[in-house]
Tab-separated table of C-alpha atoms in Angstrom:
chain	number	residue	atom	x	y	z
A	1	MET	CA	-17.725	-35.024	24.296
A	2	PRO	CA	-20.393	-34.669	22.237
A	3	ASP	CA	-20.313	-35.853	18.627
A	4	ALA	CA	-20.409	-33.595	15.820
A	5	ALA	CA	-23.989	-34.637	14.488
A	6	GLU	CA	-24.962	-33.682	18.270
A	7	VAL	CA	-23.287	-30.653	18.545
A	8	ARG	CA	-25.193	-29.882	15.280
A	9	ALA	CA	-28.347	-30.547	15.419
A	10	ARG	CA	-28.126	-28.545	19.310
A	11	LEU	CA	-27.259	-25.474	17.203
A	12	ARG	CA	-29.327	-25.767	14.591
A	13	ALA	CA	-32.434	-25.906	17.445
A	14	GLN	CA	-30.651	-22.622	18.620
A	15	ILE	CA	-30.669	-21.058	15.244
A	16	ALA	CA	-34.132	-22.044	14.723
A	17	ALA	CA	-35.592	-20.558	18.229
A	18	ILE	CA	-33.652	-17.275	17.797
A	19	GLU	CA	-34.830	-16.744	14.028
A	20	ALA	CA	-38.763	-17.733	15.839
A	21	SER	CA	-38.126	-15.388	18.410
A	22	PRO	CA	-41.078	-12.363	18.343
A	23	SER	CA	-38.037	-9.604	18.204
A	24	ALA	CA	-36.681	-8.646	15.127
A	25	CYS	CA	-34.718	-6.184	12.622
A	26	LYS	CA	-35.020	-4.766	9.526
A	27	GLY	CA	-32.606	-6.217	7.141
A	28	ASP	CA	-32.038	-5.764	3.706
A	29	ALA	CA	-34.715	-4.135	1.600
A	30	GLY	CA	-36.303	-3.597	4.495
A	31	ARG	CA	-37.024	-7.395	5.107
A	32	GLU	CA	-37.847	-8.111	8.774
A	33	THR	CA	-34.382	-10.697	10.327
A	34	PRO	CA	-34.762	-12.055	13.922
A	35	CYS	CA	-32.198	-9.276	16.011
A	36	PRO	CA	-30.434	-11.709	18.230
A	37	SER	CA	-30.029	-11.071	21.895
A	38	PRO	CA	-26.611	-11.186	23.679
A	39	GLU	CA	-27.341	-13.947	25.526
A	40	ASP	CA	-28.686	-15.825	22.390
A	41	ALA	CA	-24.948	-14.929	20.577
A	42	GLN	CA	-23.222	-16.235	23.617
A	43	VAL	CA	-25.481	-19.089	23.029
A	44	LEU	CA	-24.037	-19.675	19.882
A	45	ARG	CA	-21.117	-18.915	20.961
A	46	GLY	CA	-20.563	-21.779	23.516
A	47	ALA	CA	-21.460	-23.937	20.697
A	48	LEU	CA	-18.609	-23.083	18.148
A	49	HIS	CA	-16.819	-25.610	19.644
A	50	PRO	CA	-13.175	-25.913	18.809
A	51	SER	CA	-13.208	-29.996	18.759
A	52	CYS	CA	-15.928	-29.675	16.147
A	53	GLU	CA	-12.819	-28.671	13.430
A	54	ALA	CA	-13.493	-32.092	11.950
A	55	LEU	CA	-16.623	-30.513	10.636
A	56	ASP	CA	-14.857	-27.894	8.169
A	57	PRO	CA	-13.835	-31.634	5.918
A	58	LEU	CA	-17.602	-31.358	4.415
A	59	GLN	CA	-16.573	-28.980	2.456
A	60	GLU	CA	-16.520	-31.918	-0.108
A	61	GLU	CA	-19.982	-32.900	0.255
A	62	ASP	CA	-20.980	-29.368	0.007
A	63	ASP	CA	-19.295	-28.689	-3.104
A	64	LEU	CA	-20.487	-31.553	-4.244
A	65	CYS	CA	-23.997	-30.329	-3.794
A	66	ALA	CA	-23.312	-26.862	-5.233
A	67	ALA	CA	-21.800	-29.218	-8.823
A	68	SER	CA	-24.881	-31.373	-8.710
A	69	GLY	CA	-27.567	-28.934	-8.138
A	70	SER	CA	-26.104	-26.667	-11.011
A	71	LEU	CA	-25.998	-29.403	-13.505
A	72	ALA	CA	-29.516	-30.312	-12.360
A	73	ARG	CA	-30.398	-26.984	-13.335
A	74	SER	CA	-28.656	-27.134	-16.539
A	75	ARG	CA	-30.276	-29.960	-18.166
A	76	GLY	CA	-33.681	-29.146	-17.217
A	77	GLY	CA	-33.009	-26.638	-20.406
A	78	GLY	CA	-35.939	-23.901	-21.700
A	79	VAL	CA	-37.097	-21.217	-18.971
A	80	PRO	CA	-38.128	-22.795	-16.042
A	81	PRO	CA	-41.249	-20.767	-14.325
A	82	ALA	CA	-41.005	-18.198	-11.829
A	83	ALA	CA	-42.075	-20.421	-9.215
A	84	SER	CA	-39.197	-22.986	-10.187
A	85	VAL	CA	-36.861	-19.594	-10.110
A	86	GLU	CA	-37.352	-18.504	-6.620
A	87	ALA	CA	-37.600	-22.542	-5.304
A	88	LEU	CA	-34.087	-22.583	-6.781
A	89	ALA	CA	-32.870	-19.657	-5.264
A	90	ALA	CA	-34.206	-20.356	-1.834
A	91	ASP	CA	-32.633	-24.102	-2.336
A	92	ASP	CA	-29.021	-22.096	-3.274
A	93	ALA	CA	-29.933	-19.794	-0.019
A	94	GLU	CA	-30.363	-22.493	2.448
A	95	ARG	CA	-27.233	-24.661	1.184
A	96	ALA	CA	-25.210	-21.502	0.987
A	97	PHE	CA	-26.503	-21.258	5.345
A	98	ARG	CA	-25.812	-24.570	6.362
A	99	LYS	CA	-22.292	-24.384	4.873
A	100	ILE	CA	-22.083	-21.198	6.802
A	101	GLU	CA	-22.739	-23.241	9.803
A	102	ARG	CA	-20.399	-26.054	9.116
A	103	LEU	CA	-17.462	-23.322	9.151
A	104	ALA	CA	-18.780	-21.636	12.179
A	105	LEU	CA	-18.621	-24.680	14.013
A	106	ALA	CA	-14.738	-25.403	13.042
A	107	ARG	CA	-14.033	-21.357	14.003
A	108	GLU	CA	-14.765	-17.905	13.849
A	109	GLN	CA	-15.494	-16.390	10.631
A	110	ALA	CA	-15.546	-12.888	9.262
A	111	SER	CA	-18.717	-12.386	6.836
A	112	ALA	CA	-17.058	-10.882	3.562
A	113	ALA	CA	-14.751	-13.220	3.752
A	114	LEU	CA	-17.089	-15.871	4.094
A	115	ARG	CA	-19.346	-14.513	1.163
A	116	ALA	CA	-16.035	-14.552	-1.043
A	117	ARG	CA	-15.879	-18.168	-0.081
A	118	LEU	CA	-18.952	-18.940	-0.706
A	119	VAL	CA	-19.141	-17.032	-4.358
A	120	ARG	CA	-15.687	-18.657	-5.435
A	121	GLU	CA	-17.108	-22.374	-4.734
A	122	GLY	CA	-19.862	-21.393	-6.948
A	123	PHE	CA	-23.263	-20.117	-4.874
A	124	PRO	CA	-25.067	-17.522	-7.185
A	125	PRO	CA	-23.939	-14.260	-5.097
A	126	GLU	CA	-27.829	-13.597	-4.129
A	127	ALA	CA	-27.770	-17.026	-2.296
A	128	ALA	CA	-24.451	-16.189	-0.417
A	129	ASP	CA	-26.125	-12.647	0.478
A	130	ALA	CA	-28.988	-14.218	2.083
A	131	ALA	CA	-26.952	-16.408	3.719
A	132	VAL	CA	-24.403	-14.382	5.216
A	133	GLY	CA	-27.443	-11.865	5.902
A	134	ARG	CA	-29.187	-15.049	8.160
A	135	ALA	CA	-26.158	-15.662	9.416
A	136	LEU	CA	-25.331	-12.590	10.650
A	137	ALA	CA	-28.641	-11.834	12.104
A	138	CYS	CA	-28.992	-15.460	14.274
A	139	GLY	CA	-25.105	-14.367	16.088
A	140	LEU	CA	-23.476	-17.623	13.723
A	141	VAL	CA	-21.457	-14.817	12.949
A	142	ASN	CA	-20.667	-11.756	14.364
A	143	ASP	CA	-17.430	-9.350	12.923
A	144	ALA	CA	-16.691	-7.974	16.240
A	145	ARG	CA	-16.990	-11.770	18.081
A	146	TYR	CA	-14.156	-12.442	15.065
A	147	ALA	CA	-12.082	-9.521	15.708
A	148	GLU	CA	-11.522	-10.339	19.095
A	149	VAL	CA	-10.490	-13.658	18.406
A	150	LEU	CA	-7.611	-12.513	15.367
A	151	VAL	CA	-6.397	-9.912	17.779
A	152	ARG	CA	-5.688	-11.761	20.495
A	153	SER	CA	-4.093	-15.164	18.483
A	154	ARG	CA	-1.711	-11.989	16.460
A	155	LEU	CA	-0.594	-10.788	19.496
A	156	SER	CA	0.549	-14.244	20.910
A	157	GLN	CA	2.323	-14.821	17.569
A	158	GLY	CA	3.850	-11.504	18.039
A	159	ARG	CA	1.963	-9.356	15.329
A	160	GLY	CA	2.315	-5.538	15.416
A	161	ALA	CA	-0.447	-3.976	15.931
A	162	GLN	CA	-0.185	-2.132	12.464
A	163	GLY	CA	-0.409	-5.259	10.206
A	164	ILE	CA	-3.321	-6.587	12.816
A	165	ALA	CA	-5.448	-3.589	12.106
A	166	ALA	CA	-4.294	-3.675	8.380
A	167	GLU	CA	-5.913	-7.396	8.395
A	168	LEU	CA	-8.814	-6.494	10.002
A	169	GLU	CA	-9.295	-3.468	7.030
A	170	SER	CA	-8.454	-6.271	4.302
A	171	LEU	CA	-12.021	-8.326	5.808
A	172	GLY	CA	-13.831	-4.836	6.170
A	173	ILE	CA	-13.644	-4.936	9.370
A	174	ASP	CA	-12.886	-1.542	11.845
A	175	ALA	CA	-10.093	-2.412	14.600
A	176	SER	CA	-12.587	-0.051	16.789
A	177	VAL	CA	-15.132	-3.174	16.744
A	178	VAL	CA	-13.065	-4.712	19.158
A	179	PRO	CA	-13.671	-4.052	23.035
A	180	GLY	CA	-11.272	-2.069	24.326
A	181	TRP	CA	-9.088	-1.369	21.319
A	182	PRO	CA	-6.210	-0.354	22.000
A	183	GLU	CA	-6.394	1.180	25.531
A	184	GLU	CA	-6.836	-2.140	27.146
A	185	PHE	CA	-4.271	-4.283	24.869
A	186	ALA	CA	-0.421	-4.318	25.173
A	187	VAL	CA	-0.375	-2.250	21.679
A	188	ASP	CA	1.606	1.374	23.394
A	189	HIS	CA	4.955	1.827	22.026
A	190	GLU	CA	6.765	0.421	24.492
A	191	SER	CA	4.848	-3.027	24.506
A	192	GLU	CA	5.298	-3.561	21.059
A	193	VAL	CA	8.713	-2.669	21.124
A	194	ALA	CA	8.873	-5.281	24.037
A	195	ARG	CA	6.966	-7.731	22.004
A	196	ALA	CA	9.314	-6.948	18.224
A	197	LEU	CA	12.280	-7.866	20.759
A	198	ALA	CA	11.105	-10.610	21.540
A	199	LEU	CA	10.119	-11.833	18.276
A	200	LEU	CA	13.665	-10.872	17.009
A	201	ASP	CA	14.971	-13.103	19.857
A	202	ARG	CA	13.115	-16.113	18.656
A	203	LYS	CA	13.531	-15.543	14.845
A	204	PRO	CA	16.904	-13.756	14.488
A	205	PRO	CA	17.427	-12.485	10.954
A	206	ARG	CA	21.296	-14.236	9.223
A	207	ALA	CA	21.682	-11.188	7.256
A	208	LYS	CA	25.282	-9.499	7.639
A	209	ASN	CA	23.486	-6.004	7.879
A	210	LYS	CA	21.708	-7.106	11.453
A	211	ARG	CA	20.020	-3.527	11.796
A	212	ASP	CA	18.418	-3.713	8.309
A	213	ALA	CA	17.429	-7.314	8.093
A	214	ALA	CA	15.527	-6.475	11.943
A	215	TYR	CA	13.738	-3.506	10.615
A	216	ARG	CA	12.732	-5.580	7.334
A	217	ARG	CA	11.509	-8.358	9.537
A	218	LEU	CA	9.775	-6.880	11.746
A	219	ALA	CA	8.085	-4.251	9.187
A	220	GLN	CA	6.835	-7.418	7.349
A	221	LYS	CA	5.680	-8.419	11.059
A	222	GLY	CA	3.090	-4.858	10.932
A	223	PHE	CA	5.170	-3.205	12.978
A	224	GLY	CA	5.125	0.446	12.639
A	225	ALA	CA	8.172	2.253	11.237
A	226	SER	CA	9.187	3.842	14.773
A	227	VAL	CA	8.355	0.526	16.543
A	228	ALA	CA	10.615	-1.123	14.118
A	229	SER	CA	13.545	1.353	14.153
A	230	THR	CA	13.345	1.456	17.807
A	231	ALA	CA	13.423	-2.383	18.437
A	232	ALA	CA	16.018	-3.322	15.412
A	233	ARG	CA	18.349	-0.503	16.878
A	234	ILE	CA	18.094	-1.857	20.333
A	235	TRP	CA	18.665	-5.308	19.315
A	236	SER	CA	21.379	-5.538	16.783
A	237	GLU	CA	23.417	-2.884	19.387
A	238	GLY	CA	22.807	-5.923	21.370
A	239	LYS	CA	23.918	-8.759	19.498
A	240	GLU	CA	27.313	-6.346	18.831
A	241	CYS	CA	27.867	-6.333	22.069
A	242	GLN	CA	28.290	-9.691	23.097
């Protein structure tokens, strides 16, 4: 199994190859950015290996770099020349992109959440925007890919379709970007009721009024009112017959 440094080096080589490609698409402000092919995206996806989760602790290193960079700028004093400002902005954007690179190696990422994290950790908004845009352009980050992973994960956890769609919406992602959603997923009424009943059997509520407690549990797990009501009634009636 390759170590973290080897995987990161391979990923950077793949990104560089994509960004050097003659095919390009228009990015922010009409700037040309490389447009990844489906094959490019698949290659990058293969590099995002779960065994690299240990890369995530490099956040501390990133934070220290960001802090030292800010300190150096604050000590400089005066008004820096335009070239220096441009160089600092480019440096911030590059460090932000490397941060995204490490996070993406650990797991799939949503672009809006990444931007918020970068700003929260001290990167200028402009640098965060540039880094996220670059990551999207080369296929390192892909909201549709992230959404598909999240949907399958939440369904396996017994979550309801309504709650899954709401979670994606909170990240600025429409569930319709997931291939086959919702037709090819078990999110019709009967399937949702079955999944809700399985959840109640795994984690039965302990309240005296079992039906109300079951309904509340299911609503909290993202099941719609109709599904939660039906499953709560079936489950509580079954318990009364035992």
